[in-house]
Amino acid sequence: MEWFARLGRSTLEISAGLGRAAYLLVGALFAKPQLKNIPLTIKQIYVVGVQSLLIIVVSGAFIGMVMALQGYTVLVDYGAEESLGPMVALSLLRELGPVVTALLFAGRAGSALTAEIGLMKATEQLSSLEMMAVDPLRRVIAPRLWAGIIAMPMLAVIFSAVGILGGQAVGVDWLGVDAGSYWSVMQASVEFEKDVGNGIIKSLVFAFIVTWIAVYKGYDSIPTSEGISKATTETVVYSSLAVLGVDFVLTALMFGTH
Amino acid sequence: MNSRKVEVLVGMFVALAAAALIMLALKVADRGISGNGETYVLKAKFDNIGGLKVRSPIKVGGVVVGRVGSISLDEDDFSPVVTLVIGKEFDKFPSTSSVSILTSGLLGEQYIGLQPGFMLEDDDILKPGQFIEDTKSALVLEDLIGQFLFSRGND
């Protein structure tokens, strides 16, 4: 009996949470745009985008390098090492670029967003904004949401480009794949709309998911130190799981049928 | 951190992202050079296209002159019809030209080899939308093995 009661309670809690998340999204995104919030958004693009640049560039370079190294050892057995270029480029553009960027972004920027907003709530800055007749959804949440949605696709594009260059550094300069075939076979098999375009669409979707979860978890956190730490953990866990799950669906839709 | 510095850094971030996108477009996807030129269409009917795919290259003596635009099945005689999208600068192929489906390397992907024929008269060139009459189908490995075994059985 107790078990059914708990099931019902948690179902109600999940539905209420989803409702609050949707309410927050509508209040932040579909409110009348305010021009004076644009500098706030630029400030947030600096915080979530520019400050994440280092981790994105470094991990992009290393992932490209390690893929070239692993791919080479397999491909060289079949004398197909000139396919290294498309292997590195396609897996970065279609999968690793958007997904790894989203995971790193969730850890680097999403957790910071949650902690920041959670602390604002704990120190009652959000309530004092409301008291001054300023809507915290528009003043605090909306710039962060927009900044995440704008910054992450750019980070994913940089990640893929750096990864392909890293793959060239290992594949061409170290392992001795011909530079001409690395680039030309890549150019023959990469299509701009299908591979680059779909990768950008993917990272837009991931940006939306990760940033939404991050600001919602912060806004909805229990305003204690324990509550904020729990919300930060949940942001990273939920957004990573959501990104990986949605990635499968998007991949099936975009590249599944040939 | 004053707002001027933030704006400059965000601007540099946007410029970096734009540069990365341009690099992906030009150097990785090779869009600027061959992607958006003027093209025209030829058609060819094969018996069997093997593993030919949309966007497989069309080569003349190894030089890529176009790509496969679409592959469909003729509703009357059930033979595959391939649409060849060829760059506008290569519009002087004689109508005696032939196309065959070839494989690059032993296990490589398949492409269309276009063999230009002799120019009999000056106006006798392939016009957009015209069918290329002389076609050779893809080599299917199973058929080859079957023929080989069959000819061995006759000995």
Short mmCIF file of C-alpha atoms in Angstrom, two decimals:
data_model
loop_
_atom_site.label_atom_id
_atom_site.label_comp_id
_atom_site.label_asym_id
_atom_site.label_seq_id
_atom_site.Cartn_x
_atom_site.Cartn_y
_atom_site.Cartn_z
CA MET A 1 0.00 0.00 0.00
CA GLU A 2 2.78 2.33 1.01
CA TRP A 3 4.49 1.57 -2.29
CA PHE A 4 1.50 2.75 -4.35
CA ALA A 5 1.31 5.95 -2.32
CA ARG A 6 4.96 6.66 -3.05
CA LEU A 7 4.43 5.94 -6.75
CA GLY A 8 1.58 8.41 -6.85
CA ARG A 9 3.51 11.04 -4.94
CA SER A 10 6.57 10.83 -7.15
CA THR A 11 4.41 10.91 -10.31
CA LEU A 12 2.75 14.07 -9.04
CA GLU A 13 6.13 15.58 -8.18
CA ILE A 14 7.57 14.80 -11.61
CA SER A 15 4.54 16.25 -13.37
CA ALA A 16 4.63 19.36 -11.23
CA GLY A 17 8.36 19.72 -11.92
CA LEU A 18 7.80 19.45 -15.67
CA GLY A 19 5.04 22.03 -15.39
CA ARG A 20 7.28 24.44 -13.48
CA ALA A 21 10.05 23.89 -16.05
CA ALA A 22 7.67 24.66 -18.92
CA TYR A 23 6.34 27.72 -17.07
CA LEU A 24 9.91 28.97 -16.60
CA LEU A 25 10.70 28.41 -20.28
CA VAL A 26 7.60 30.26 -21.48
CA GLY A 27 8.20 33.10 -19.04
CA ALA A 28 11.83 33.47 -20.07
CA LEU A 29 11.77 32.84 -23.82
CA PHE A 30 8.40 34.03 -25.00
CA ALA A 31 8.22 37.20 -22.98
CA LYS A 32 8.39 40.49 -24.83
CA PRO A 33 12.08 40.94 -25.73
CA GLN A 34 13.71 43.81 -23.93
CA LEU A 35 16.55 45.65 -25.63
CA LYS A 36 18.20 46.51 -22.34
CA ASN A 37 18.70 42.79 -21.70
CA ILE A 38 21.06 42.40 -24.67
CA PRO A 39 24.16 43.56 -22.72
CA LEU A 40 23.20 41.06 -20.01
CA THR A 41 23.06 38.32 -22.65
CA ILE A 42 26.47 39.32 -24.01
CA LYS A 43 27.86 39.17 -20.47
CA GLN A 44 26.45 35.65 -20.12
CA ILE A 45 27.83 34.57 -23.52
CA TYR A 46 31.18 35.63 -22.11
CA VAL A 47 30.63 33.55 -18.97
CA VAL A 48 29.29 30.37 -20.60
CA GLY A 49 30.95 30.64 -24.01
CA VAL A 50 34.29 32.41 -23.90
CA GLN A 51 35.26 30.92 -20.56
CA SER A 52 34.44 27.40 -21.83
CA LEU A 53 36.63 27.92 -24.88
CA LEU A 54 39.81 26.54 -23.36
CA ILE A 55 38.35 23.19 -22.28
CA ILE A 56 36.55 22.86 -25.64
CA VAL A 57 39.67 23.57 -27.70
CA VAL A 58 41.93 21.32 -25.64
CA SER A 59 39.54 18.37 -25.55
CA GLY A 60 38.67 18.83 -29.23
CA ALA A 61 42.33 18.68 -30.20
CA PHE A 62 43.00 15.60 -28.10
CA ILE A 63 39.87 13.75 -29.27
CA GLY A 64 40.79 14.42 -32.90
CA MET A 65 44.33 13.24 -32.23
CA VAL A 66 43.32 10.04 -30.46
CA MET A 67 40.75 9.21 -33.15
CA ALA A 68 43.38 9.61 -35.85
CA LEU A 69 45.75 7.37 -33.90
CA GLN A 70 43.16 4.65 -33.25
CA GLY A 71 41.68 4.87 -36.73
CA TYR A 72 45.09 4.63 -38.34
CA THR A 73 46.03 1.40 -36.56
CA VAL A 74 42.83 -0.25 -37.81
CA LEU A 75 42.73 1.24 -41.31
CA VAL A 76 46.39 0.61 -42.13
CA ASP A 77 45.78 -3.15 -41.93
CA TYR A 78 43.41 -2.85 -44.90
CA GLY A 79 45.59 -0.37 -46.76
CA ALA A 80 42.78 2.14 -46.38
CA GLU A 81 44.59 4.78 -44.33
CA GLU A 82 43.51 7.50 -46.76
CA SER A 83 40.01 7.00 -45.34
CA LEU A 84 41.31 8.49 -42.09
CA GLY A 85 40.16 11.96 -43.12
CA PRO A 86 36.48 11.11 -43.60
CA MET A 87 36.51 8.88 -40.51
CA VAL A 88 37.77 11.68 -38.27
CA ALA A 89 35.70 14.40 -39.94
CA LEU A 90 32.39 12.53 -40.09
CA SER A 91 32.52 11.21 -36.54
CA LEU A 92 33.46 14.65 -35.23
CA LEU A 93 30.88 16.57 -37.25
CA ARG A 94 28.00 14.16 -36.78
CA GLU A 95 28.50 12.81 -33.26
CA LEU A 96 31.45 13.77 -31.14
CA GLY A 97 31.40 17.50 -31.81
CA PRO A 98 27.83 18.13 -30.66
CA VAL A 99 27.72 15.42 -27.96
CA VAL A 100 31.08 15.94 -26.25
CA THR A 101 30.61 19.70 -26.40
CA ALA A 102 27.22 19.30 -24.73
CA LEU A 103 28.64 17.04 -22.01
CA LEU A 104 31.56 19.38 -21.34
CA PHE A 105 29.23 22.36 -21.46
CA ALA A 106 26.94 20.72 -18.91
CA GLY A 107 29.88 20.16 -16.58
CA ARG A 108 31.64 23.45 -17.17
CA ALA A 109 28.83 25.98 -17.67
CA GLY A 110 25.57 24.22 -16.74
CA SER A 111 26.66 23.41 -13.21
CA ALA A 112 27.89 26.99 -12.74
CA LEU A 113 24.55 28.36 -13.95
CA THR A 114 22.64 26.15 -11.51
CA ALA A 115 24.87 27.05 -8.59
CA GLU A 116 24.71 30.76 -9.40
CA ILE A 117 20.94 30.89 -9.72
CA GLY A 118 20.52 28.62 -6.70
CA LEU A 119 22.66 30.93 -4.60
CA MET A 120 20.71 33.93 -5.87
CA LYS A 121 17.59 32.19 -4.63
CA ALA A 122 19.17 31.23 -1.30
CA THR A 123 20.34 34.79 -0.65
CA GLU A 124 16.88 36.04 -1.70
CA GLN A 125 18.18 38.13 -4.58
CA LEU A 126 15.44 36.73 -6.80
CA SER A 127 12.73 37.73 -4.31
CA SER A 128 14.17 41.22 -3.97
CA LEU A 129 14.14 41.59 -7.76
CA GLU A 130 10.46 40.66 -7.67
CA MET A 131 9.91 43.19 -4.93
CA MET A 132 11.40 45.88 -7.20
CA ALA A 133 8.83 44.82 -9.82
CA VAL A 134 11.55 43.25 -11.98
CA ASP A 135 10.62 39.85 -13.35
CA PRO A 136 13.52 37.52 -12.47
CA LEU A 137 12.55 35.22 -15.33
CA ARG A 138 13.29 37.99 -17.79
CA ARG A 139 16.13 39.65 -15.97
CA VAL A 140 18.06 36.60 -14.71
CA ILE A 141 16.86 33.47 -16.50
CA ALA A 142 16.26 34.70 -20.07
CA PRO A 143 19.80 36.12 -20.70
CA ARG A 144 21.37 32.89 -19.41
CA LEU A 145 19.07 30.70 -21.49
CA TRP A 146 19.72 32.68 -24.66
CA ALA A 147 23.45 32.84 -23.99
CA GLY A 148 23.63 29.05 -23.68
CA ILE A 149 21.58 28.48 -26.83
CA ILE A 150 23.77 30.92 -28.78
CA ALA A 151 27.14 29.90 -27.38
CA MET A 152 27.01 26.11 -27.54
CA PRO A 153 26.58 25.60 -31.31
CA MET A 154 29.54 27.94 -31.79
CA LEU A 155 31.57 25.90 -29.32
CA ALA A 156 30.59 22.69 -31.13
CA VAL A 157 31.72 24.09 -34.49
CA ILE A 158 35.05 25.15 -32.96
CA PHE A 159 35.37 21.71 -31.34
CA SER A 160 34.92 19.91 -34.68
CA ALA A 161 37.30 22.21 -36.53
CA VAL A 162 40.01 21.88 -33.88
CA GLY A 163 39.48 18.11 -33.77
CA ILE A 164 39.96 17.78 -37.53
CA LEU A 165 43.15 19.82 -37.28
CA GLY A 166 44.30 17.62 -34.39
CA GLY A 167 43.57 14.56 -36.51
CA GLN A 168 45.69 16.07 -39.25
CA ALA A 169 48.52 16.70 -36.81
CA VAL A 170 48.63 13.03 -35.79
CA GLY A 171 47.53 11.36 -39.03
CA VAL A 172 49.47 13.42 -41.54
CA ASP A 173 52.38 14.95 -39.68
CA TRP A 174 53.20 12.03 -37.40
CA LEU A 175 51.89 8.81 -38.96
CA GLY A 176 52.53 9.84 -42.53
CA VAL A 177 49.13 9.69 -44.23
CA ASP A 178 49.33 11.74 -47.41
CA ALA A 179 48.09 15.27 -46.69
CA GLY A 180 46.39 15.53 -50.08
CA SER A 181 44.38 12.36 -49.62
CA TYR A 182 43.54 13.23 -46.00
CA TRP A 183 41.80 16.40 -47.16
CA SER A 184 40.50 15.36 -50.58
CA VAL A 185 38.91 12.08 -49.49
CA MET A 186 37.37 14.01 -46.61
CA GLN A 187 36.04 16.62 -49.02
CA ALA A 188 34.58 13.92 -51.24
CA SER A 189 32.57 12.33 -48.44
CA VAL A 190 31.54 15.27 -46.23
CA GLU A 191 28.45 17.15 -47.32
CA PHE A 192 27.83 20.59 -45.95
CA GLU A 193 24.07 20.43 -45.38
CA LYS A 194 23.93 16.82 -44.28
CA ASP A 195 26.95 16.59 -42.01
CA VAL A 196 27.88 20.10 -40.91
CA GLY A 197 24.28 21.35 -40.97
CA ASN A 198 22.82 18.42 -39.06
CA GLY A 199 25.63 18.65 -36.52
CA ILE A 200 24.75 22.29 -35.89
CA ILE A 201 21.05 21.41 -35.57
CA LYS A 202 22.00 18.71 -33.06
CA SER A 203 24.07 21.06 -30.97
CA LEU A 204 21.27 23.67 -31.02
CA VAL A 205 18.91 21.05 -29.58
CA PHE A 206 21.50 20.01 -26.99
CA ALA A 207 22.17 23.63 -26.06
CA PHE A 208 18.47 24.14 -25.46
CA ILE A 209 18.18 20.99 -23.32
CA VAL A 210 21.32 21.56 -21.23
CA THR A 211 20.69 25.24 -20.56
CA TRP A 212 17.04 24.70 -19.81
CA ILE A 213 17.80 21.95 -17.29
CA ALA A 214 20.56 24.08 -15.74
CA VAL A 215 18.48 27.21 -15.20
CA TYR A 216 15.43 25.23 -14.13
CA LYS A 217 17.39 23.23 -11.56
CA GLY A 218 18.87 26.43 -10.18
CA TYR A 219 15.57 28.30 -10.12
CA ASP A 220 13.74 25.37 -8.57
CA SER A 221 16.44 24.39 -6.06
CA ILE A 222 15.83 24.18 -2.34
CA PRO A 223 17.53 27.36 -1.07
CA THR A 224 19.97 25.72 1.29
CA SER A 225 23.61 24.79 0.78
CA GLU A 226 22.59 21.13 0.60
CA GLY A 227 19.80 21.86 -1.87
CA ILE A 228 22.12 23.81 -4.16
CA SER A 229 24.71 21.04 -4.20
CA LYS A 230 21.96 18.52 -5.00
CA ALA A 231 20.61 20.75 -7.79
CA THR A 232 24.10 21.13 -9.29
CA THR A 233 24.64 17.38 -9.32
CA GLU A 234 21.21 16.82 -10.86
CA THR A 235 21.95 19.35 -13.58
CA VAL A 236 25.05 17.49 -14.72
CA VAL A 237 23.45 14.03 -14.42
CA TYR A 238 20.12 14.87 -16.04
CA SER A 239 21.52 16.96 -18.85
CA SER A 240 24.17 14.35 -19.72
CA LEU A 241 21.54 11.60 -19.82
CA ALA A 242 19.11 13.76 -21.79
CA VAL A 243 21.81 14.68 -24.31
CA LEU A 244 22.82 11.07 -24.88
CA GLY A 245 19.20 9.91 -25.18
CA VAL A 246 18.12 12.71 -27.50
CA ASP A 247 21.28 12.18 -29.54
CA PHE A 248 20.18 8.65 -30.39
CA VAL A 249 16.76 9.88 -31.50
CA LEU A 250 18.24 12.72 -33.57
CA THR A 251 20.82 10.42 -35.17
CA ALA A 252 18.12 7.92 -36.08
CA LEU A 253 16.05 10.71 -37.64
CA MET A 254 18.93 12.40 -39.49
CA PHE A 255 21.21 9.57 -40.57
CA GLY A 256 19.14 6.45 -39.87
CA THR A 257 17.48 5.86 -43.22
CA HIS A 258 19.69 5.61 -46.24
CA MET B 1 35.85 42.90 -15.74
CA ASN B 2 34.42 45.98 -17.43
CA SER B 3 31.76 45.59 -20.09
CA ARG B 4 33.98 46.88 -22.90
CA LYS B 5 36.44 44.05 -22.44
CA VAL B 6 33.61 41.51 -22.24
CA GLU B 7 32.17 42.80 -25.49
CA VAL B 8 35.53 42.57 -27.24
CA LEU B 9 36.10 39.02 -26.03
CA VAL B 10 32.59 37.92 -27.05
CA GLY B 11 33.19 39.50 -30.44
CA MET B 12 36.42 37.56 -30.81
CA PHE B 13 34.57 34.39 -29.76
CA VAL B 14 31.95 34.94 -32.46
CA ALA B 15 34.69 35.62 -35.02
CA LEU B 16 36.47 32.42 -34.01
CA ALA B 17 33.26 30.42 -34.41
CA ALA B 18 32.66 31.99 -37.81
CA ALA B 19 36.21 31.14 -38.86
CA ALA B 20 35.72 27.54 -37.73
CA LEU B 21 32.47 27.30 -39.71
CA ILE B 22 34.14 28.74 -42.81
CA MET B 23 36.96 26.23 -42.42
CA LEU B 24 34.43 23.40 -42.16
CA ALA B 25 32.57 24.69 -45.20
CA LEU B 26 35.55 25.28 -47.46
CA LYS B 27 38.26 22.92 -46.35
CA VAL B 28 36.27 19.97 -44.96
CA ALA B 29 33.09 19.96 -47.04
CA ASP B 30 34.67 21.68 -50.06
CA ARG B 31 31.59 23.73 -50.74
CA GLY B 32 33.09 26.76 -52.40
CA ILE B 33 34.90 25.05 -55.24
CA SER B 34 32.64 22.39 -56.67
CA GLY B 35 29.45 22.58 -54.63
CA ASN B 36 27.58 25.48 -56.15
CA GLY B 37 28.60 25.64 -59.79
CA GLU B 38 26.13 25.61 -62.65
CA THR B 39 25.15 22.10 -63.69
CA TYR B 40 23.12 20.26 -66.28
CA VAL B 41 21.56 16.80 -66.28
CA LEU B 42 22.08 13.69 -68.38
CA LYS B 43 20.38 10.35 -67.94
CA ALA B 44 21.52 6.77 -68.38
CA LYS B 45 19.73 3.46 -68.13
CA PHE B 46 21.63 0.48 -66.74
CA ASP B 47 20.86 -3.19 -66.24
CA ASN B 48 22.35 -3.23 -62.78
CA ILE B 49 23.84 -0.36 -60.82
CA GLY B 50 25.47 -2.48 -58.11
CA GLY B 51 26.42 -0.33 -55.14
CA LEU B 52 26.12 3.05 -56.87
CA LYS B 53 24.73 5.74 -54.59
CA VAL B 54 23.37 9.24 -54.89
CA ARG B 55 26.34 11.69 -54.91
CA SER B 56 28.74 9.07 -56.23
CA PRO B 57 31.29 10.81 -58.45
CA ILE B 58 31.25 10.83 -62.26
CA LYS B 59 34.75 10.74 -63.66
CA VAL B 60 36.27 11.27 -67.08
CA GLY B 61 39.71 9.73 -67.08
CA GLY B 62 39.83 10.05 -63.29
CA VAL B 63 38.75 13.71 -63.20
CA VAL B 64 35.50 14.33 -61.34
CA VAL B 65 33.10 16.19 -63.64
CA GLY B 66 29.86 15.66 -61.73
CA ARG B 67 27.87 13.56 -59.31
CA VAL B 68 24.93 11.16 -59.40
CA GLY B 69 21.82 13.23 -58.81
CA SER B 70 19.18 10.57 -58.33
CA ILE B 71 18.54 6.90 -58.94
CA SER B 72 15.09 5.62 -59.90
CA LEU B 73 13.50 2.60 -61.52
CA ASP B 74 11.93 2.78 -64.96
CA GLU B 75 8.32 1.76 -64.56
CA ASP B 76 8.04 0.07 -67.98
CA ASP B 77 11.05 -2.20 -68.20
CA PHE B 78 12.17 -2.22 -64.56
CA SER B 79 15.69 -1.08 -65.24
CA PRO B 80 17.42 1.51 -63.06
CA VAL B 81 17.67 5.06 -64.42
CA VAL B 82 20.54 7.18 -63.10
CA THR B 83 20.49 10.97 -63.34
CA LEU B 84 23.95 12.42 -63.88
CA VAL B 85 24.46 15.98 -62.69
CA ILE B 86 27.45 17.36 -64.58
CA GLY B 87 29.19 20.70 -64.31
CA LYS B 88 28.21 23.28 -66.92
CA GLU B 89 31.81 23.66 -68.08
CA PHE B 90 31.81 20.05 -69.32
CA ASP B 91 28.94 20.35 -71.81
CA LYS B 92 30.60 19.13 -74.99
CA PHE B 93 30.39 15.36 -74.65
CA PRO B 94 29.63 13.65 -78.00
CA SER B 95 26.42 11.62 -78.11
CA THR B 96 28.49 8.51 -78.82
CA SER B 97 29.94 8.70 -75.29
CA SER B 98 29.53 5.69 -73.06
CA VAL B 99 29.14 5.35 -69.29
CA SER B 100 30.12 2.40 -67.16
CA ILE B 101 29.92 1.72 -63.44
CA LEU B 102 33.41 1.14 -62.08
CA THR B 103 34.89 0.43 -58.67
CA SER B 104 37.80 2.40 -57.29
CA GLY B 105 40.22 -0.20 -56.01
CA LEU B 106 39.29 -3.71 -55.04
CA LEU B 107 36.88 -2.79 -52.25
CA GLY B 108 36.41 0.92 -52.89
CA GLU B 109 33.21 2.74 -53.59
CA GLN B 110 31.60 2.68 -57.00
CA TYR B 111 31.60 5.57 -59.43
CA ILE B 112 30.50 6.26 -62.98
CA GLY B 113 33.22 6.38 -65.60
CA LEU B 114 32.29 8.48 -68.61
CA GLN B 115 34.17 7.59 -71.79
CA PRO B 116 33.83 10.37 -74.37
CA GLY B 117 33.14 9.05 -77.85
CA PHE B 118 34.27 10.36 -81.21
CA MET B 119 32.87 13.63 -82.42
CA LEU B 120 31.16 12.79 -85.71
CA GLU B 121 29.50 16.12 -86.43
CA ASP B 122 29.85 19.42 -84.73
CA ASP B 123 26.31 19.57 -83.37
CA ASP B 124 26.27 15.97 -82.23
CA ILE B 125 26.72 16.60 -78.51
CA LEU B 126 24.72 15.35 -75.54
CA LYS B 127 21.97 17.83 -74.71
CA PRO B 128 20.60 18.35 -71.18
CA GLY B 129 18.11 15.64 -70.26
CA GLN B 130 19.24 13.29 -73.03
CA PHE B 131 19.78 9.59 -72.38
CA ILE B 132 23.24 8.13 -72.89
CA GLU B 133 22.64 5.03 -74.99
CA ASP B 134 25.85 3.10 -74.46
CA THR B 135 25.98 1.90 -70.85
CA LYS B 136 27.85 -0.87 -69.08
CA SER B 137 26.50 -2.19 -65.81
CA ALA B 138 28.31 -2.74 -62.55
CA LEU B 139 30.28 -5.91 -62.08
CA VAL B 140 28.54 -7.96 -59.45
CA LEU B 141 30.99 -10.29 -57.74
CA GLU B 142 28.46 -13.10 -57.27
CA ASP B 143 27.65 -13.13 -61.01
CA LEU B 144 31.35 -13.28 -61.84
CA ILE B 145 31.88 -16.21 -59.48
CA GLY B 146 28.80 -17.91 -60.93
CA GLN B 147 30.10 -17.51 -64.49
CA PHE B 148 33.50 -18.76 -63.43
CA LEU B 149 32.08 -21.87 -61.78
CA PHE B 150 29.78 -22.47 -64.77
CA SER B 151 32.67 -22.26 -67.24
CA ARG B 152 34.76 -24.54 -65.05
CA GLY B 153 31.91 -27.07 -65.02
CA ASN B 154 31.96 -27.27 -68.82
CA ASP B 155 35.60 -28.36 -68.98
#
